[in-house]
Short mmCIF file of C-alpha atoms in Angstrom, two decimals:
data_model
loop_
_atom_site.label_atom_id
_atom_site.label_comp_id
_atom_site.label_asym_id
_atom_site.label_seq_id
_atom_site.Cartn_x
_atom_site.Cartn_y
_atom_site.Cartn_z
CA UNK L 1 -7.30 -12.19 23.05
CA UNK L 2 -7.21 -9.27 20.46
CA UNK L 3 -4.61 -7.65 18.39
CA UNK L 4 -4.91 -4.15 16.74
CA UNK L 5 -2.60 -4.67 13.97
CA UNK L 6 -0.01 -2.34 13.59
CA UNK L 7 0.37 -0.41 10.14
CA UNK L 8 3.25 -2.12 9.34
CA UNK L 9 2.04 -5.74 9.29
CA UNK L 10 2.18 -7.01 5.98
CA UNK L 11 -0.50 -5.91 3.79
CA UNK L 12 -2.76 -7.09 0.28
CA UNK L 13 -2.99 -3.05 -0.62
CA UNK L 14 -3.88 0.42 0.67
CA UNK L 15 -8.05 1.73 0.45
CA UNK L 16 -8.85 5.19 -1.18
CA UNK L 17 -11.99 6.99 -2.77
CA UNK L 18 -11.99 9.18 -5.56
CA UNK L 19 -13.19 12.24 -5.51
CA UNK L 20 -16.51 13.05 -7.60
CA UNK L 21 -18.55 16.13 -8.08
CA UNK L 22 -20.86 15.59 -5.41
CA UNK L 23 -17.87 15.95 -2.51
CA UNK L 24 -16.29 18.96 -1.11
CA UNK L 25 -13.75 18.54 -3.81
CA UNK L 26 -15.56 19.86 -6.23
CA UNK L 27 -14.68 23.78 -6.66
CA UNK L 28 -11.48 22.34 -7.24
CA UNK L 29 -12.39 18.93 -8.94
CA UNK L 30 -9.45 18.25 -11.98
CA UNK L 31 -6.98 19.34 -9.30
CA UNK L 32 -8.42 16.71 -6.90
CA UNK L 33 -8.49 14.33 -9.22
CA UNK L 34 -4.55 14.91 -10.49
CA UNK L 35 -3.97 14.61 -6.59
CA UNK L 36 -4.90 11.38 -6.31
CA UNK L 37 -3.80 10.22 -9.47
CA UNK L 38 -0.46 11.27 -8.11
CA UNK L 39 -1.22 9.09 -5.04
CA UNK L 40 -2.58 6.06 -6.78
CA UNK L 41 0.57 5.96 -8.89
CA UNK L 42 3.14 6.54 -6.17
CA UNK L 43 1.64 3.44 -4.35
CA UNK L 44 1.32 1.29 -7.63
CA UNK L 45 5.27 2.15 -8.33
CA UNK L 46 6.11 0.80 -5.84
CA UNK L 47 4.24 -2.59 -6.19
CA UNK L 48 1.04 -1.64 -3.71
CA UNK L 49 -2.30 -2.60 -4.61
CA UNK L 50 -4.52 -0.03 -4.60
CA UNK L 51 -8.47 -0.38 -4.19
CA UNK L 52 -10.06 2.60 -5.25
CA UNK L 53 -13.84 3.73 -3.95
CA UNK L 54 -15.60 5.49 -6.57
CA UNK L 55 -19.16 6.66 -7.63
CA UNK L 56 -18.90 6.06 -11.59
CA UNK L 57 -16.35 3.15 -12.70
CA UNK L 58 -16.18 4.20 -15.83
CA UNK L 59 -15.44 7.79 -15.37
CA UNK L 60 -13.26 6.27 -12.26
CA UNK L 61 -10.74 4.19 -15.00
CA UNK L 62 -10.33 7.39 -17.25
CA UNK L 63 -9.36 9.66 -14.74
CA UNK L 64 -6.79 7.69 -13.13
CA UNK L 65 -5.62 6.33 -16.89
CA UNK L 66 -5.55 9.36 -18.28
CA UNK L 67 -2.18 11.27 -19.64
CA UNK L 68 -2.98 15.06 -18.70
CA UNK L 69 -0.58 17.70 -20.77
CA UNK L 70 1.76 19.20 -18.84
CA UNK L 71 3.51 22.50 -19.78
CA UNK L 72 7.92 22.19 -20.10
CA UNK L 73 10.65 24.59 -20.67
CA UNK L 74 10.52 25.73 -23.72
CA UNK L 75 8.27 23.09 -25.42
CA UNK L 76 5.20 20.97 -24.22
CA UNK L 77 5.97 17.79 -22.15
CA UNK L 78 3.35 14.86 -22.02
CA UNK L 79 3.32 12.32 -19.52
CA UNK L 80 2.25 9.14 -20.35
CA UNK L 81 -0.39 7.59 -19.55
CA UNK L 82 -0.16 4.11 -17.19
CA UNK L 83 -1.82 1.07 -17.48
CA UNK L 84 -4.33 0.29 -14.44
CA UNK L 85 -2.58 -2.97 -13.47
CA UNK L 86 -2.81 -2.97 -9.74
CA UNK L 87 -5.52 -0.83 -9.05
CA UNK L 88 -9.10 -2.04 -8.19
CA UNK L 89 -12.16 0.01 -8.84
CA UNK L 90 -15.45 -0.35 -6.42
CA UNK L 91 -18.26 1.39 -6.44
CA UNK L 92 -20.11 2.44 -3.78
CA UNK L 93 -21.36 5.90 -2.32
CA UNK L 94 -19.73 7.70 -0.18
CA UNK L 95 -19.85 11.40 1.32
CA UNK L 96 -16.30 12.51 1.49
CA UNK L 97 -12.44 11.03 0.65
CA UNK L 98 -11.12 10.55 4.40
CA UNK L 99 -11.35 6.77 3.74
CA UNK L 100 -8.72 6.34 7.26
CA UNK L 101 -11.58 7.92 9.53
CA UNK L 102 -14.50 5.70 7.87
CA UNK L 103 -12.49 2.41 6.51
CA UNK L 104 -12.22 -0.61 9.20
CA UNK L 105 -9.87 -1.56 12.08
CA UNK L 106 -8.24 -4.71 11.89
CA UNK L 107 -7.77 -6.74 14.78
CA UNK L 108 -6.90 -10.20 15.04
CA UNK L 109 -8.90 -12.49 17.79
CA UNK L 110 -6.91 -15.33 18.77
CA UNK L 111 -5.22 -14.96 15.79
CA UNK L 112 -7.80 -14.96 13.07
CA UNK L 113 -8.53 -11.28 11.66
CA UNK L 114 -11.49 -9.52 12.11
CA UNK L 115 -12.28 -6.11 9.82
CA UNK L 116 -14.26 -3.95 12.39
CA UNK L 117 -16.74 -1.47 11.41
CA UNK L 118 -16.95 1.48 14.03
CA UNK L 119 -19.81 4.35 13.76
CA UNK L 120 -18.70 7.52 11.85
CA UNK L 121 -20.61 10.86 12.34
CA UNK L 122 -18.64 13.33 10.48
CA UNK L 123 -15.67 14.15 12.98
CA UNK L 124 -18.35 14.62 15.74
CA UNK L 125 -21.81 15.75 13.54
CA UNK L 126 -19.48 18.58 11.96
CA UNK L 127 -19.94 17.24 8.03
CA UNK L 128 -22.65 14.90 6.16
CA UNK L 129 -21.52 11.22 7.09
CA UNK L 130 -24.44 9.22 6.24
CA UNK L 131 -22.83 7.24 2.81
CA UNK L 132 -19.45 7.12 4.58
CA UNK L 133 -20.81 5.26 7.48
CA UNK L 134 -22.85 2.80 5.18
CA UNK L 135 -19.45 1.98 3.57
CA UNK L 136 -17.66 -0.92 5.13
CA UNK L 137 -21.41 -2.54 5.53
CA UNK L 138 -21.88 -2.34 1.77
CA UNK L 139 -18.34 -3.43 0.98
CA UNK L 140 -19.59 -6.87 3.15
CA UNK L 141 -22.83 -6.75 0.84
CA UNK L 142 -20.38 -6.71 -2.44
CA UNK L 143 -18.32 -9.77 -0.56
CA UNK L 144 -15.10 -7.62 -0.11
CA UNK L 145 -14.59 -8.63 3.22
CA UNK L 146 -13.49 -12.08 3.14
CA UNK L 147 -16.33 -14.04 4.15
CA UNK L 148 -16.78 -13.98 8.39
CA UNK L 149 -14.56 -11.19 8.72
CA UNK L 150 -16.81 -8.16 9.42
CA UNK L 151 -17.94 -6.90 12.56
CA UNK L 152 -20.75 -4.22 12.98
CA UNK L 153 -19.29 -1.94 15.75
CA UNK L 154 -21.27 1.06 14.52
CA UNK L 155 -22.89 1.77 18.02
CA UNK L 156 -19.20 3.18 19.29
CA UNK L 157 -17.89 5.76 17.33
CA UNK L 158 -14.61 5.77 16.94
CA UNK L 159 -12.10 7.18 13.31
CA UNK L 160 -8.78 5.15 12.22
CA UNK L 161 -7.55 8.99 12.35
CA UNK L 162 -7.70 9.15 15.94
CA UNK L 163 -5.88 6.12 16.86
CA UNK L 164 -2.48 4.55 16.93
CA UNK L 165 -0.41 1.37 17.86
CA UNK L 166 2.50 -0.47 18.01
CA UNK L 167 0.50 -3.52 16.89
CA UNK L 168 1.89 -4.94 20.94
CA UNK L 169 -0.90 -3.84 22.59
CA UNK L 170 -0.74 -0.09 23.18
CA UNK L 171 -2.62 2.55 21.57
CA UNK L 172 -2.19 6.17 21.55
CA UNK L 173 -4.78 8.56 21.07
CA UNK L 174 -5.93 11.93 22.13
CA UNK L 175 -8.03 12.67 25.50
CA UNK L 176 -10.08 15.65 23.11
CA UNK L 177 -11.08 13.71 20.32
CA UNK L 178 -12.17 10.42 22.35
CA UNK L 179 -13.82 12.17 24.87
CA UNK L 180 -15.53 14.67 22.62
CA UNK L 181 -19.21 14.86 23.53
CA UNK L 182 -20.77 15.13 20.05
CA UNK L 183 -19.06 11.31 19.31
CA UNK L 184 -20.21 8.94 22.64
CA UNK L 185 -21.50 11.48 24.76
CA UNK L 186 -19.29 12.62 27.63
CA UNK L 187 -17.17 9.71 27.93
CA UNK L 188 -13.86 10.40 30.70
CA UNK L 189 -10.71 9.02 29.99
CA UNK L 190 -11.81 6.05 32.01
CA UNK L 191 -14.55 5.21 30.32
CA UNK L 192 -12.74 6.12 26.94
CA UNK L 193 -9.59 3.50 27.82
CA UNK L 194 -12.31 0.68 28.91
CA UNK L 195 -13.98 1.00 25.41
CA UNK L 196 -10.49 1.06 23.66
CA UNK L 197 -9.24 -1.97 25.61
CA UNK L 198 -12.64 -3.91 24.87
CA UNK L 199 -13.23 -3.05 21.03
CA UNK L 200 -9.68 -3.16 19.62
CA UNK L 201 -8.02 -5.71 22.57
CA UNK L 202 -5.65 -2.52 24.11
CA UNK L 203 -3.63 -3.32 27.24
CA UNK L 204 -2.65 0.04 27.38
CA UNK L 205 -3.47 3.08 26.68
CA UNK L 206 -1.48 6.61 26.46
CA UNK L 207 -4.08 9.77 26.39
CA UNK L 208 -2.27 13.19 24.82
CA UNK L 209 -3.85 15.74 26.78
CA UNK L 210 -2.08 18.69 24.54
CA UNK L 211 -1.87 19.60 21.04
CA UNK L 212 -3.66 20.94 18.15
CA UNK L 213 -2.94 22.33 14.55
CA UNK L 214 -4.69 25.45 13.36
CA UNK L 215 -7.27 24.21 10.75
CA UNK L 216 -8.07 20.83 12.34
CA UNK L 217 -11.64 19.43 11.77
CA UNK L 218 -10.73 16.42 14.08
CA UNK L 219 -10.57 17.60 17.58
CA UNK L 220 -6.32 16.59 17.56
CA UNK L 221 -6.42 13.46 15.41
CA UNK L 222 -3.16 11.43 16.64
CA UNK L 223 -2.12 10.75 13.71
CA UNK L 224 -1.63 14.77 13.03
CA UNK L 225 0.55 14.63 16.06
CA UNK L 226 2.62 11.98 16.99
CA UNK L 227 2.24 8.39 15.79
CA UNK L 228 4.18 5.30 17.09
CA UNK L 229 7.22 3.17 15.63
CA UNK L 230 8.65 -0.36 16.04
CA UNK L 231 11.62 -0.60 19.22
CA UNK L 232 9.28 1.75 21.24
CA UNK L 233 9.80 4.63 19.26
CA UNK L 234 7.20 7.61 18.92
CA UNK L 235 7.27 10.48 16.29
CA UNK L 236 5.75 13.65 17.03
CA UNK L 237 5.44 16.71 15.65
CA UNK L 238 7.09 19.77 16.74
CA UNK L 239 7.60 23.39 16.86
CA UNK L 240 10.31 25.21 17.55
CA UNK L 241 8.81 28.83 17.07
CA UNK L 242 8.06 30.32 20.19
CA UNK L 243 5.68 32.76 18.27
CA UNK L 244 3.48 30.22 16.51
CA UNK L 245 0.36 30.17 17.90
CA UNK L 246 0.83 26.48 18.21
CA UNK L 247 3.53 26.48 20.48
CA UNK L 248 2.48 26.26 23.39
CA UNK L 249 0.32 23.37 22.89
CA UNK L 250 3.16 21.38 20.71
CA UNK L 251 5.50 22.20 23.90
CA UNK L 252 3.02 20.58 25.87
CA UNK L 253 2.44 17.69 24.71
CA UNK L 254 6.09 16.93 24.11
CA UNK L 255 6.63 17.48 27.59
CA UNK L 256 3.84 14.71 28.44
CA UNK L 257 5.18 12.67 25.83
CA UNK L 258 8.39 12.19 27.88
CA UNK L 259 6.48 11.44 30.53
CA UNK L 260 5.15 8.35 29.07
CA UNK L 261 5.93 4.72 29.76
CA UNK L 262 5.59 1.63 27.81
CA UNK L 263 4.05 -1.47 29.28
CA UNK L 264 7.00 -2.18 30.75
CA UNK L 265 6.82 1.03 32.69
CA UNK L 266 10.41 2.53 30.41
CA UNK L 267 10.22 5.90 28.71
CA UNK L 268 9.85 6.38 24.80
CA UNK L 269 12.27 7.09 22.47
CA UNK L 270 11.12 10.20 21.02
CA UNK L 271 12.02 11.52 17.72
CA UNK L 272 10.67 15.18 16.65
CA UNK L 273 9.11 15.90 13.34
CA UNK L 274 9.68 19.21 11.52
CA UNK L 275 6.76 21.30 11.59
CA UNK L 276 5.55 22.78 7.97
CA UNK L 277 5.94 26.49 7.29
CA UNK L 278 2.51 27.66 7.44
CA UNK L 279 0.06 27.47 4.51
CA UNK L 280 -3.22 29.33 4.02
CA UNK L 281 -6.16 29.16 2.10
CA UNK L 282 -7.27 31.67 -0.12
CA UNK L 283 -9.22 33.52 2.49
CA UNK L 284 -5.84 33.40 4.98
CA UNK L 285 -6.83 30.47 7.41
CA UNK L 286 -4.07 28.23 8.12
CA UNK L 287 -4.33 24.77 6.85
CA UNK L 288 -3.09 21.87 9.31
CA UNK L 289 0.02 20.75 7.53
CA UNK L 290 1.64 18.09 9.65
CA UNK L 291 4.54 15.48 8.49
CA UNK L 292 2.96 12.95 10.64
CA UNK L 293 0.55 12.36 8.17
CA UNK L 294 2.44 9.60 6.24
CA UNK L 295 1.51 6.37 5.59
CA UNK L 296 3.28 3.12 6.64
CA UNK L 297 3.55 0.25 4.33
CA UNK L 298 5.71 -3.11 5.24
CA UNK L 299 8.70 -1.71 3.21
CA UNK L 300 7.61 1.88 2.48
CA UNK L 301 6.94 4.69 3.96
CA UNK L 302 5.20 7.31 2.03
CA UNK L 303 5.69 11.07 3.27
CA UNK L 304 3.44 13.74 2.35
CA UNK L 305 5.30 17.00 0.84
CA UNK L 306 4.60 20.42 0.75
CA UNK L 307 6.93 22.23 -1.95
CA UNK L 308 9.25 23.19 1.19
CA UNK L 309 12.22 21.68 0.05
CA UNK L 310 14.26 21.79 3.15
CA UNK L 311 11.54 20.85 5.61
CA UNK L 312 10.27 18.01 3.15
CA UNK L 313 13.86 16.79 3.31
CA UNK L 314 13.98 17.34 7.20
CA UNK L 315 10.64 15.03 7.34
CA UNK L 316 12.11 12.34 5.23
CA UNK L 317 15.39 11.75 6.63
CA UNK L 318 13.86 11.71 10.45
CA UNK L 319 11.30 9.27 9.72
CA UNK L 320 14.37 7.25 8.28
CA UNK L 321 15.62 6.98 12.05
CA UNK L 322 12.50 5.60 13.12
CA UNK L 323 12.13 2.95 10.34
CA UNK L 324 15.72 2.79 8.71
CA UNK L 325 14.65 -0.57 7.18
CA UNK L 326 11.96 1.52 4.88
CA UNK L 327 12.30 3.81 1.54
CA UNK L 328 10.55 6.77 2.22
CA UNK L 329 8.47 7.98 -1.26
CA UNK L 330 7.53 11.61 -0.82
CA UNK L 331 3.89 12.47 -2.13
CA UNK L 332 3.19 16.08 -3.05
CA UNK L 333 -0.05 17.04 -0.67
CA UNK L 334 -0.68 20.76 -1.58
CA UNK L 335 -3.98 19.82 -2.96
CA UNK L 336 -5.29 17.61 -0.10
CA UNK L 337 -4.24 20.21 2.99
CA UNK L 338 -6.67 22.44 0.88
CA UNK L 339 -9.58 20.17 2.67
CA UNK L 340 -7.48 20.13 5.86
CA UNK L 341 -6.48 17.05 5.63
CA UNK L 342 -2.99 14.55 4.40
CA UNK L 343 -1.93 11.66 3.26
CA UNK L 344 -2.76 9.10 5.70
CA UNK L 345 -6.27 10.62 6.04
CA UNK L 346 -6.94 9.82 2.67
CA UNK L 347 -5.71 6.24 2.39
CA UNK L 348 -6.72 3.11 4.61
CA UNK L 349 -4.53 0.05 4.86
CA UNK L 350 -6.17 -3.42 4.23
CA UNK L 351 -4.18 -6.09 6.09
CA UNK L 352 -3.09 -9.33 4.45
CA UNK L 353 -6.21 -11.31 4.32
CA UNK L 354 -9.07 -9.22 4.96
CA UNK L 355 -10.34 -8.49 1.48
CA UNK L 356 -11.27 -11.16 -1.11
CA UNK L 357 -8.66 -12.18 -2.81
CA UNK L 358 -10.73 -11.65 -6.26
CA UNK L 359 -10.55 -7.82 -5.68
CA UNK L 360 -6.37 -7.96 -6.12
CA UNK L 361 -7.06 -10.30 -9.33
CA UNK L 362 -6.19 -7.83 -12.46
#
């Protein structure tokens, strides 16, 4: 018997990795770097550990300790510098920041946890992946993993990105990004549902067939789309501009998401997501901003933001109806759409248990 754990479930802290000047961040690198400072800090304020990937500790501790000068009305302002209580530094290599695609699964198996480690090719051979997949292995090297907790799964290739549960035994996903040829081959839905039900214990599976955000490198990760809640609830994002070219496919798939039944064959609750205005990069291709990119903590719920005050509002107080139990913590993203992806990309959950418990000591 096997468990996917949903986000939710009570955790020892949330995974990220730094960028460094060797990863696409690096045209922009002090503005990456203030990005997730702002990140590490919004999840330490509120009492989350964070365990933080990086290539050069030292360089690492000063970046996220650092006060940076930051210009007021009428005089200078400087914010102060924090301490780095709560945050763990690790160094390994790594290729890119998307630490949800590349970080492991957690299952439990008849009720003990397991950390799996899938395959990871770059979003389908699209980008360099050959540190990120190494990571989780060399995480088990540095005893990370609690001992007997990791399992190799690296033949099946499958990002935390592109799935989602309730942690009761459903997953949803998308049919384009499972089935994508250039991950495990031409797999069919079929096939695709077998291997989901197998790896991560799934007694059923819901397949969005529709929906896509301009910019995506993913092939429709799920959680760009529409992501589930507790009391069979699923968010999704929508669109209510008939002339956006994303529409039609937004349409769509709510209209299949209202088809869908639970295990116990009744329809979803669904509750629609405000869509971002649009935001472009400096040569005018849309980025994939998407409010469905937050991340879910056991009493917080942190929301990425886009300087749209109304629609960053909007976002908040509608993920409030899904989990009205949970502060929501909005987390300016404007620097991480820039390499088309969010927040929950760039963070990874690590479930009560599954790490050493010397990594949390501080």
């Amino acid at each position: 018997m096997k468990e996917f754990l949903a986000e939710w479930s009570p955790i020892d802290g949330v995974m990220l990795a730094l960028p460094h000047e060797e990863t696409d961040w690096n045209y922009i690198l002090e503005e990456a770097e203030e990005q997730y400072r702002r990140i590490i800090g919004s999840l330490v304020k509120e009492g989350i550990h964070v365990v933080v990937l990086c290539k050069d500790r030292m360089r690492a501790e000063q970046v996220i300790r650092g006060a940076k000068e930051t210009p007021g009305k009428g005089s200078d302002k400087k914010r102060s510098a924090w301490d780095l209580k709560g945050v763990t530094f690790i160094e390994v290599p790594f290729n890119d920041t998307w630490t949800r695609d590349y970080g492991p699964l957690t299952i439990l198996k008849h009720g003990d946890l397991r950390g799996l480690d899938f395959g990871f090719n770059g979003w389908g051979l699209k980008f360099a992946a050959d540190k990120d997949n190494q990571v989780n292995r060399r995480l088990n090297e540095l005893s990370v993993f609690n001992k007997g907790l990791y399992r190799n799964e690296t033949g099946f290739i499958l990002e935390g990105g592109s799935v989602d549960t309730d942690g009761e035994g459903t997953v949803l996903t998308t049919t384009r990004c499972l089935c994508s040829p250039n991950r495990n081959g031409y797999l069919n839905k079929k096939e695709a549902d077998g291997e989901l039900r197998k790896r991560l214990g799934a007694e059923h599976v819901l397949f969005l067939d529709f929906g896509e955000l301009e910019g995506d490198d993913t092939d429709s990760h799920i959680d760009t789309l529409a992501r589930m809640a507790p009391d069979n609830i699923i968010l999704f994002t929508g669109c209510r501009n008939v002339d956006d070219p994303q529409f039609e496919g937004l349409f769509k798939m709510r209209a299949q998401l209202s088809m869908f039944r639970n295990k116990e064959g009744l329809p979803y609750n669904l509750v629609e997501l405000p869509l971002p205005d649009a935001i472009y990069d400096e040569e005018g291709h849309r980025l994939p901003a998407t409010y469905a990119n937050y991340l879910v903590t056991e009493d917080v719920i942190f929301m990425p933001t886009y300087a749209q005050p109304q629609n960053d509002e909007l976002a908040k107080q509608t993920v409030r109806i899904a989990f009205p139990g949970h502060r929501v913590v909005g987390v300016d993203c404007r620097t991480l759409i820039k390499q088309h992806g969010s927040l929950h990309c760039a963070t990874m959950q690590l479930p009560r248990g599954l790490f050493n418990p010397v990594v949390f000591e501080v």
